[in-house]
Amino acid sequence: MKFGKRILEQADRLAEFTEDEGRLTRTYLTPKHREAGEQIAAWMREAGMEAGFDALGNVVGRYAGDRADAPVVLTGSHMDTVVDAGRYDGTFGILTAIACVQDLHKRRKRLPFAFEIVAFCDEEGVRFGVTLIGSRALAGRFTPEMLKARDKDGVTLKEALVAFGGRPEAIPLLSRKGIAAFVESHIEQGPVLLDEGLPVGVVTSIAGASRVKARVTGLAGHAGTVPMPGRRDALAAAAEMALAVERHCASRPRELVGTVGKFAIAGGGAVNVIPGSVEFTIDLRSGNDAHRKAAVAELQVALNEIAQRRGVTLDWDLFFELEAMPCDEALQAALAESVKAHGVAVRHLPSGAGHDAMELAHIAPMAMLFVRCGDGGISHNPRETMTAEDADIATSVLLHFLENFQPPNP
Ligand code: HGY
Ligand code: MN
Ligand code: MN
């Protein structure tokens, strides 16, 4: 085994950079972001790359090509995590690429393209509620509006970026053009490869997503004196709405998945007060944009009907929409060749999870390589797991792809 054992050890090391005692949470523009970024940059330099933070807090490593004006191939994944995360989501895509460069460097081999690895600064959007921050900047899709997003303490993204040593004014310079390809390796975060006994798979497309912030306003009241029929209980209404989301998506299992991931009583609630205001989020995903958009519209109607019947009001803020993104056919075929070269059956599969690759697809042909997850494919959970053997095969497949990739003449 050439790569796998060290990659898992490095993932263990990065998991130590957490802002939460006893669990892995690493969010954007925090001291742990900086420490993890410095560790990643150090590994990139050890592998023969120039590396450092960019103006937005991405860590970018560059392995020069065989000539100064060689085209650029990009790879990478995100270095931030969800709350109480697993240690391979995002991280694996960074470490596997560094391992490839380390091997090329050891052999003094240069490729017919410059190879850049990006540890994207924030894909999950945990701190500011804005996702895909680093990859949007490279795709030229970062907007000044995003700088105004605030964290739970009211700190704006811009204030945090300046305090981090970032340069908001330089963000437009990060957008890239003429990239020959973007390939992201990522854990599958699902059970398909595990169920079929395959170490890797080639992604066909990445599901689109819609996210809603819903606020239900009823009437706070005394838990002991307000008769049941007269209540305008915001929590009971929101709970019925959450079940409606589940029922709607469960009735279309092949098209949709829906999740109420955040659910809170304004002010935290009290044991003897009928909740007057509740906020929750809805996350809808589908490989088919028309199905997803129809579901958003249908659910808005259904939840408003619940609100009307219960005498509460519903505020509906559709704050995030991302179209499903197909992977480049030619790159999929090239990845499939590299999978075959390792004696592995080629399995094409869609990604239900979103990835930075969705943004890079706006500026380059994009593809993804999935690697098997253990424990039922669980992810966004500290039980996330993968094997060193699979990390090794996936890295070897990526390296084979890189050594056989001929970028089109610019
Ligand atoms: O939500 C997602 O699909 C990704 O993990 N950010
Ligand atoms: Mn994730
Ligand atoms: Mn991820």
Coordinates of N, CA, C and O in Angstrom, one line a residue, residues 119-260:
A119 N -7.7 23.6 -1.2 CA -8.5 23.2 0.0 C -9.5 24.4 0.1 O -9.1 25.4 0.6
F120 N -10.7 24.1 -0.3 CA -11.7 25.2 -0.3 C -12.1 25.6 1.1 O -12.3 24.7 2.0
C121 N -12.2 26.9 1.3 CA -12.3 27.4 2.7 C -13.6 27.1 3.4 O -13.7 27.0 4.6
D122 N -14.7 27.1 2.6 CA -16.0 26.9 3.2 C -17.0 26.4 2.2 O -17.5 27.1 1.3
E123 N -17.3 25.1 2.3 CA -18.3 24.5 1.4 C -19.6 24.3 2.1 O -20.7 24.3 1.6
E124 N -19.5 24.0 3.4 CA -20.7 23.6 4.2 C -21.6 24.8 4.6 O -22.8 24.7 4.9
G125 N -21.0 26.0 4.7 CA -21.8 27.2 5.1 C -22.2 27.2 6.5 O -23.2 27.9 6.9
V126 N -21.5 26.5 7.4 CA -22.0 26.4 8.8 C -22.0 27.8 9.5 O -22.9 28.2 10.2
R127 N -20.9 28.6 9.3 CA -20.7 29.8 10.2 C -21.6 30.9 9.7 O -22.3 31.6 10.5
F128 N -21.6 31.2 8.4 CA -22.3 32.3 7.8 C -23.6 32.0 7.1 O -24.2 32.9 6.5
G129 N -23.9 30.7 6.9 CA -25.1 30.3 6.2 C -24.9 30.5 4.7 O -25.9 30.4 3.9
V130 N -23.7 30.8 4.2 CA -23.4 30.9 2.8 C -22.5 29.7 2.4 O -21.5 29.5 3.1
T131 N -22.9 29.0 1.4 CA -22.1 27.8 1.1 C -21.2 28.0 -0.1 O -21.4 28.9 -0.9
L132 N -20.3 27.1 -0.3 CA -19.5 27.0 -1.6 C -18.7 28.4 -1.7 O -18.5 28.8 -2.9
I133 N -18.3 29.0 -0.7 CA -17.7 30.3 -0.7 C -16.4 30.3 -1.6 O -16.2 31.1 -2.5
G134 N -15.5 29.4 -1.2 CA -14.2 29.4 -1.9 C -14.3 29.0 -3.4 O -13.7 29.6 -4.2
S135 N -15.2 28.0 -3.7 CA -15.3 27.6 -5.1 C -16.0 28.6 -5.9 O -15.7 28.8 -7.1
R136 N -17.0 29.3 -5.3 CA -17.7 30.3 -6.0 C -16.7 31.4 -6.4 O -16.8 32.0 -7.5
A137 N -15.7 31.7 -5.6 CA -14.8 32.8 -5.9 C -14.0 32.4 -7.1 O -13.8 33.1 -8.1
L138 N -13.5 31.1 -7.2 CA -12.7 30.7 -8.3 C -13.6 30.7 -9.6 O -13.1 30.9 -10.7
A139 N -14.9 30.4 -9.4 CA -15.8 30.4 -10.6 C -16.2 31.8 -11.0 O -17.1 31.9 -11.9
G140 N -15.8 32.8 -10.2 CA -16.2 34.2 -10.5 C -17.6 34.4 -10.1 O -18.2 35.3 -10.7
R141 N -18.1 33.7 -9.2 CA -19.5 33.8 -8.8 C -19.7 34.3 -7.4 O -20.8 34.2 -6.8
F142 N -18.6 34.8 -6.8 CA -18.7 35.3 -5.4 C -19.4 36.7 -5.5 O -19.0 37.5 -6.4
T143 N -20.3 37.0 -4.7 CA -21.0 38.4 -4.8 C -20.7 39.2 -3.6 O -20.5 38.7 -2.5
P144 N -20.6 40.5 -3.7 CA -20.4 41.4 -2.6 C -21.4 41.2 -1.5 O -21.1 41.3 -0.3
E145 N -22.6 40.8 -1.9 CA -23.7 40.5 -0.9 C -23.2 39.5 0.1 O -23.5 39.5 1.3
M146 N -22.4 38.5 -0.3 CA -22.0 37.4 0.5 C -21.1 38.0 1.7 O -21.1 37.4 2.8
L147 N -20.5 39.1 1.4 CA -19.6 39.7 2.5 C -20.4 40.2 3.7 O -19.9 40.4 4.7
K148 N -21.7 40.4 3.4 CA -22.6 41.0 4.5 C -23.2 39.9 5.4 O -23.8 40.2 6.4
A149 N -23.0 38.6 5.0 CA -23.6 37.6 5.8 C -23.0 37.6 7.2 O -21.9 38.0 7.4
R150 N -23.9 37.3 8.2 CA -23.4 37.4 9.6 C -23.4 36.1 10.3 O -24.3 35.2 9.9
D151 N -22.5 35.9 11.2 CA -22.6 34.6 12.0 C -23.5 34.8 13.2 O -24.1 35.9 13.4
K152 N -23.5 33.8 14.1 CA -24.5 33.9 15.2 C -24.2 35.0 16.2 O -25.0 35.4 16.9
D153 N -22.9 35.5 16.1 CA -22.6 36.6 17.0 C -22.7 38.0 16.3 O -22.3 39.0 16.8
G154 N -23.2 37.9 15.1 CA -23.4 39.2 14.3 C -22.2 39.7 13.6 O -22.2 40.8 13.0
V155 N -21.1 38.9 13.6 CA -19.9 39.3 12.9 C -20.1 39.0 11.4 O -20.6 38.0 11.0
T156 N -19.8 40.0 10.5 CA -20.0 39.8 9.1 C -18.8 39.0 8.5 O -17.7 39.0 9.1
L157 N -19.1 38.4 7.4 CA -18.1 37.6 6.7 C -16.9 38.5 6.4 O -15.7 38.2 6.6
K158 N -17.2 39.8 6.0 CA -16.1 40.7 5.7 C -15.2 41.0 6.9 O -14.0 40.9 6.8
E159 N -15.9 41.3 8.0 CA -15.1 41.6 9.2 C -14.2 40.4 9.6 O -13.1 40.5 9.9
A160 N -14.8 39.2 9.5 CA -14.1 38.0 9.9 C -12.9 37.7 9.0 O -11.8 37.3 9.4
L161 N -13.2 38.0 7.7 CA -12.1 37.8 6.7 C -10.9 38.8 6.9 O -9.8 38.3 6.9
V162 N -11.2 40.0 7.2 CA -10.1 41.0 7.5 C -9.4 40.6 8.7 O -8.2 40.5 8.7
A163 N -10.1 40.2 9.7 CA -9.5 39.8 11.0 C -8.6 38.5 10.8 O -7.6 38.3 11.4
F164 N -9.0 37.7 9.8 CA -8.3 36.5 9.5 C -7.0 36.8 8.7 O -6.1 36.0 8.6
G165 N -6.9 38.0 8.2 CA -5.8 38.4 7.3 C -6.1 38.2 5.8 O -5.3 38.3 5.0
G166 N -7.4 38.0 5.5 CA -7.8 37.9 4.1 C -8.0 39.3 3.5 O -7.8 40.3 4.2
R167 N -8.2 39.3 2.2 CA -8.3 40.6 1.5 C -9.5 40.7 0.6 O -9.5 40.2 -0.5
P168 N -10.6 41.2 1.2 CA -11.9 41.2 0.5 C -11.8 41.9 -0.9 O -12.4 41.4 -1.9
E169 N -11.0 42.9 -1.0 CA -10.8 43.7 -2.2 C -10.2 42.8 -3.3 O -10.3 43.1 -4.5
A170 N -9.5 41.7 -2.9 CA -8.8 40.9 -3.9 C -9.6 39.7 -4.3 O -9.1 39.0 -5.2
I171 N -10.8 39.6 -3.8 CA -11.6 38.4 -4.1 C -11.8 38.2 -5.7 O -11.7 37.2 -6.2
P172 N -12.2 39.4 -6.3 CA -12.5 39.2 -7.8 C -11.3 38.7 -8.6 O -11.4 38.0 -9.6
L173 N -10.1 38.9 -8.0 CA -8.9 38.4 -8.7 C -8.7 36.9 -8.6 O -7.9 36.3 -9.3
L174 N -9.5 36.3 -7.8 CA -9.4 34.8 -7.6 C -10.1 34.0 -8.7 O -9.9 32.8 -8.9
S175 N -10.9 34.7 -9.5 CA -11.7 33.9 -10.5 C -10.8 33.5 -11.6 O -9.9 34.2 -12.0
R176 N -11.0 32.2 -12.0 CA -10.1 31.6 -12.9 C -10.7 31.4 -14.3 O -11.9 31.2 -14.4
K177 N -9.9 31.4 -15.3 CA -10.4 31.2 -16.7 C -9.5 30.1 -17.3 O -8.4 29.9 -16.9
G178 N -10.1 29.4 -18.3 CA -9.2 28.5 -19.1 C -8.7 27.3 -18.4 O -7.6 26.8 -18.7
I179 N -9.5 26.9 -17.4 CA -9.0 25.7 -16.7 C -9.3 24.4 -17.5 O -10.5 24.3 -18.0
A180 N -8.3 23.6 -17.7 CA -8.5 22.4 -18.6 C -9.5 21.4 -18.0 O -10.2 20.7 -18.8
A181 N -9.4 21.2 -16.7 CA -10.3 20.2 -16.1 C -10.3 20.5 -14.6 O -9.4 21.0 -14.0
F182 N -11.5 20.1 -13.9 CA -11.5 20.1 -12.5 C -12.0 18.7 -12.1 O -13.1 18.2 -12.5
V183 N -11.2 18.0 -11.3 CA -11.6 16.6 -10.8 C -11.6 16.6 -9.3 O -10.5 16.9 -8.7
E184 N -12.7 16.2 -8.7 CA -12.7 16.2 -7.2 C -12.9 14.8 -6.7 O -13.8 14.1 -7.2
S185 N -12.1 14.3 -5.8 CA -12.3 13.0 -5.2 C -13.0 13.3 -3.9 O -12.7 14.2 -3.2
H186 N -14.0 12.4 -3.6 CA -14.8 12.6 -2.4 C -15.4 11.3 -1.9 O -15.6 10.4 -2.7
I187 N -15.6 11.2 -0.6 CA -16.3 10.0 -0.1 C -17.7 10.0 -0.6 O -18.3 11.1 -0.8
E188 N -18.3 8.8 -0.9 CA -19.6 8.8 -1.5 C -20.7 9.3 -0.6 O -21.7 9.9 -1.0
Q189 N -20.5 9.2 0.7 CA -21.5 9.7 1.7 C -22.9 8.9 1.5 O -23.9 9.5 1.7
G190 N -22.8 7.7 1.0 CA -24.0 6.9 0.8 C -23.5 5.4 0.7 O -22.4 5.1 0.7
P191 N -24.5 4.5 0.5 CA -24.2 3.1 0.6 C -24.0 2.3 -0.7 O -23.8 1.1 -0.6
V192 N -24.1 3.0 -1.8 CA -24.1 2.3 -3.1 C -22.8 1.4 -3.3 O -22.9 0.2 -3.5
L193 N -21.7 2.1 -3.2 CA -20.4 1.4 -3.4 C -20.2 0.3 -2.4 O -19.7 -0.8 -2.7
L194 N -20.6 0.6 -1.2 CA -20.5 -0.4 -0.1 C -21.4 -1.6 -0.4 O -20.9 -2.8 -0.3
D195 N -22.6 -1.4 -0.7 CA -23.6 -2.5 -1.0 C -23.1 -3.3 -2.2 O -23.4 -4.5 -2.3
E196 N -22.4 -2.7 -3.2 CA -22.0 -3.4 -4.4 C -20.6 -3.9 -4.3 O -20.0 -4.4 -5.3
G197 N -19.9 -3.7 -3.2 CA -18.6 -4.2 -3.0 C -17.5 -3.6 -3.9 O -16.6 -4.2 -4.4
L198 N -17.7 -2.2 -4.1 CA -16.8 -1.5 -5.0 C -16.0 -0.4 -4.2 O -16.6 0.3 -3.5
P199 N -14.7 -0.3 -4.5 CA -13.9 0.7 -3.7 C -14.1 2.1 -4.2 O -14.0 3.1 -3.5
V200 N -14.4 2.2 -5.6 CA -14.5 3.6 -6.2 C -15.7 3.6 -7.2 O -16.1 2.5 -7.7
G201 N -16.1 4.8 -7.5 CA -17.2 4.9 -8.5 C -17.0 6.3 -9.2 O -16.3 7.2 -8.7
V202 N -17.6 6.4 -10.4 CA -17.5 7.6 -11.2 C -18.8 8.3 -11.2 O -19.9 7.8 -11.5
V203 N -18.8 9.6 -10.8 CA -20.0 10.4 -10.6 C -20.6 10.9 -11.9 O -19.8 11.3 -12.8
T204 N -21.9 10.7 -12.1 CA -22.5 11.1 -13.4 C -23.0 12.6 -13.3 O -23.0 13.3 -14.2
S205 N -23.6 12.9 -12.1 CA -24.1 14.3 -12.0 C -24.3 14.5 -10.5 O -24.3 13.6 -9.7
I206 N -24.4 15.8 -10.2 CA -24.5 16.2 -8.7 C -25.9 16.9 -8.6 O -26.3 17.7 -9.4
A207 N -26.6 16.4 -7.6 CA -28.0 16.8 -7.4 C -28.1 18.3 -7.1 O -27.2 18.9 -6.5
G208 N -29.2 18.9 -7.6 CA -29.5 20.3 -7.3 C -30.1 20.4 -5.9 O -30.6 19.5 -5.3
A209 N -30.1 21.6 -5.4 CA -30.6 21.8 -4.0 C -31.4 23.1 -3.9 O -31.1 24.1 -4.6
S210 N -32.5 23.1 -3.1 CA -33.2 24.3 -2.7 C -33.3 24.3 -1.2 O -33.5 23.3 -0.6
R211 N -33.0 25.5 -0.6 CA -33.1 25.6 0.9 C -34.0 26.8 1.2 O -33.9 27.8 0.6
V212 N -34.8 26.5 2.2 CA -35.8 27.5 2.7 C -35.6 27.7 4.2 O -35.4 26.8 5.0
K213 N -35.7 29.0 4.6 CA -35.9 29.3 6.0 C -37.4 29.6 6.2 O -37.9 30.5 5.5
A214 N -38.0 28.9 7.1 CA -39.4 29.1 7.4 C -39.6 29.6 8.8 O -38.9 29.2 9.7
R215 N -40.5 30.6 8.9 CA -40.8 31.1 10.3 C -42.3 31.0 10.5 O -43.1 31.5 9.7
V216 N -42.7 30.3 11.6 CA -44.1 30.2 11.9 C -44.4 31.1 13.1 O -43.7 31.0 14.1
T217 N -45.4 32.0 12.9 CA -45.8 32.9 14.0 C -47.2 32.6 14.4 O -48.1 32.7 13.6
G218 N -47.3 32.3 15.7 CA -48.6 32.0 16.3 C -48.9 33.0 17.4 O -48.6 34.2 17.3
L219 N -49.3 32.5 18.6 CA -49.5 33.4 19.7 C -49.0 32.8 21.0 O -49.5 31.7 21.4
A220 N -48.0 33.4 21.6 CA -47.5 32.8 22.8 C -48.6 33.0 23.9 O -49.4 33.9 23.8
G221 N -48.7 32.0 24.8 CA -49.7 32.1 25.8 C -49.4 31.2 27.0 O -48.5 30.4 26.9
H222 N -50.3 31.3 28.0 CA -50.1 30.5 29.2 C -50.4 29.1 29.0 O -51.5 28.7 28.5
A223 N -49.5 28.2 29.3 CA -49.7 26.8 29.0 C -50.8 26.2 29.9 O -51.5 25.2 29.5
G224 N -51.2 26.9 31.0 CA -52.2 26.3 31.9 C -53.6 26.9 31.7 O -54.5 26.3 32.0
T225 N -53.6 28.0 31.0 CA -55.0 28.7 31.0 C -55.6 28.7 29.6 O -56.8 28.9 29.5
V226 N -54.8 28.6 28.5 CA -55.4 28.7 27.2 C -56.0 27.4 26.8 O -55.3 26.4 26.7
P227 N -57.3 27.3 26.5 CA -58.0 26.1 26.1 C -57.4 25.5 24.8 O -57.0 26.4 24.0
M228 N -57.3 24.2 24.6 CA -56.7 23.7 23.4 C -57.3 24.3 22.1 O -56.6 24.7 21.2
P229 N -58.7 24.3 22.0 CA -59.2 24.8 20.7 C -58.8 26.2 20.3 O -58.6 26.5 19.1
G230 N -58.5 27.0 21.3 CA -58.2 28.4 20.9 C -56.7 28.7 20.6 O -56.3 29.8 20.2
R231 N -55.9 27.7 20.7 CA -54.5 27.9 20.6 C -54.0 28.2 19.2 O -54.5 27.7 18.2
R232 N -53.0 29.1 19.1 CA -52.3 29.3 17.9 C -50.8 28.9 18.1 O -49.9 29.8 18.2
D233 N -50.6 27.6 18.3 CA -49.4 27.1 18.8 C -48.4 26.9 17.6 O -48.6 26.1 16.7
A234 N -47.4 27.8 17.6 CA -46.4 27.8 16.5 C -45.6 26.5 16.4 O -45.3 26.1 15.3
L235 N -45.4 25.9 17.5 CA -44.5 24.7 17.4 C -45.4 23.5 16.9 O -44.9 22.8 16.0
A236 N -46.6 23.4 17.3 CA -47.4 22.3 16.8 C -47.6 22.5 15.3 O -47.6 21.5 14.5
A237 N -47.8 23.7 14.9 CA -48.0 24.0 13.4 C -46.7 23.6 12.7 O -46.8 22.9 11.6
A238 N -45.6 24.1 13.2 CA -44.3 23.8 12.5 C -44.0 22.3 12.5 O -43.5 21.8 11.5
A239 N -44.4 21.6 13.6 CA -44.2 20.2 13.6 C -45.0 19.5 12.5 O -44.5 18.6 11.8
E240 N -46.3 19.9 12.3 CA -47.1 19.3 11.3 C -46.5 19.7 9.9 O -46.5 18.8 9.0
M241 N -45.9 20.9 9.8 CA -45.3 21.2 8.5 C -44.0 20.4 8.2 O -43.8 19.9 7.1
A242 N -43.3 20.1 9.3 CA -42.1 19.3 9.1 C -42.5 17.9 8.6 O -41.8 17.3 7.7
L243 N -43.5 17.4 9.2 CA -44.0 16.0 8.8 C -44.6 16.1 7.3 O -44.4 15.1 6.6
A244 N -45.1 17.2 7.0 CA -45.6 17.4 5.6 C -44.5 17.3 4.6 O -44.6 16.7 3.5
V245 N -43.3 17.9 5.0 CA -42.1 17.9 4.1 C -41.7 16.4 3.9 O -41.5 15.9 2.8
E246 N -41.6 15.7 5.0 CA -41.2 14.3 5.0 C -42.2 13.5 4.1 O -41.8 12.7 3.3
R247 N -43.5 13.7 4.4 CA -44.5 12.9 3.6 C -44.4 13.2 2.1 O -44.4 12.3 1.3
H248 N -44.3 14.5 1.8 CA -44.2 14.8 0.4 C -43.1 14.2 -0.3 O -43.2 13.6 -1.4
C249 N -41.9 14.2 0.3 CA -40.7 13.6 -0.3 C -40.7 12.1 -0.3 O -40.3 11.4 -1.3
A250 N -41.3 11.6 0.8 CA -41.3 10.1 0.9 C -42.3 9.5 -0.2 O -42.1 8.4 -0.7
S251 N -43.2 10.4 -0.7 CA -44.2 9.9 -1.7 C -43.5 9.9 -3.1 O -44.1 9.5 -4.1
R252 N -42.3 10.6 -3.2 CA -41.6 10.6 -4.5 C -40.2 10.2 -4.3 O -39.2 10.9 -4.6
P253 N -40.0 9.0 -3.7 CA -38.6 8.6 -3.2 C -37.5 8.6 -4.3 O -36.4 8.9 -4.0
R254 N -37.9 8.4 -5.5 CA -36.9 8.3 -6.6 C -36.5 9.7 -7.1 O -35.5 9.9 -7.7
E255 N -37.3 10.7 -6.7 CA -37.1 12.0 -7.3 C -36.5 13.0 -6.3 O -35.7 13.8 -6.6
L256 N -36.9 12.8 -5.0 CA -36.7 13.8 -4.0 C -36.1 13.3 -2.7 O -36.5 12.2 -2.3
V257 N -35.3 14.1 -2.1 CA -35.1 13.9 -0.6 C -35.3 15.3 0.0 O -35.0 16.3 -0.6
G258 N -35.9 15.3 1.2 CA -36.2 16.5 1.9 C -35.8 16.4 3.4 O -36.1 15.3 4.0
T259 N -35.3 17.4 3.9 CA -34.8 17.4 5.3 C -35.1 18.7 6.1 O -34.9 19.8 5.5
V260 N -35.7 18.5 7.3 CA -35.8 19.7 8.2 C -34.6 19.6 9.1 O -34.6 18.7 10.0

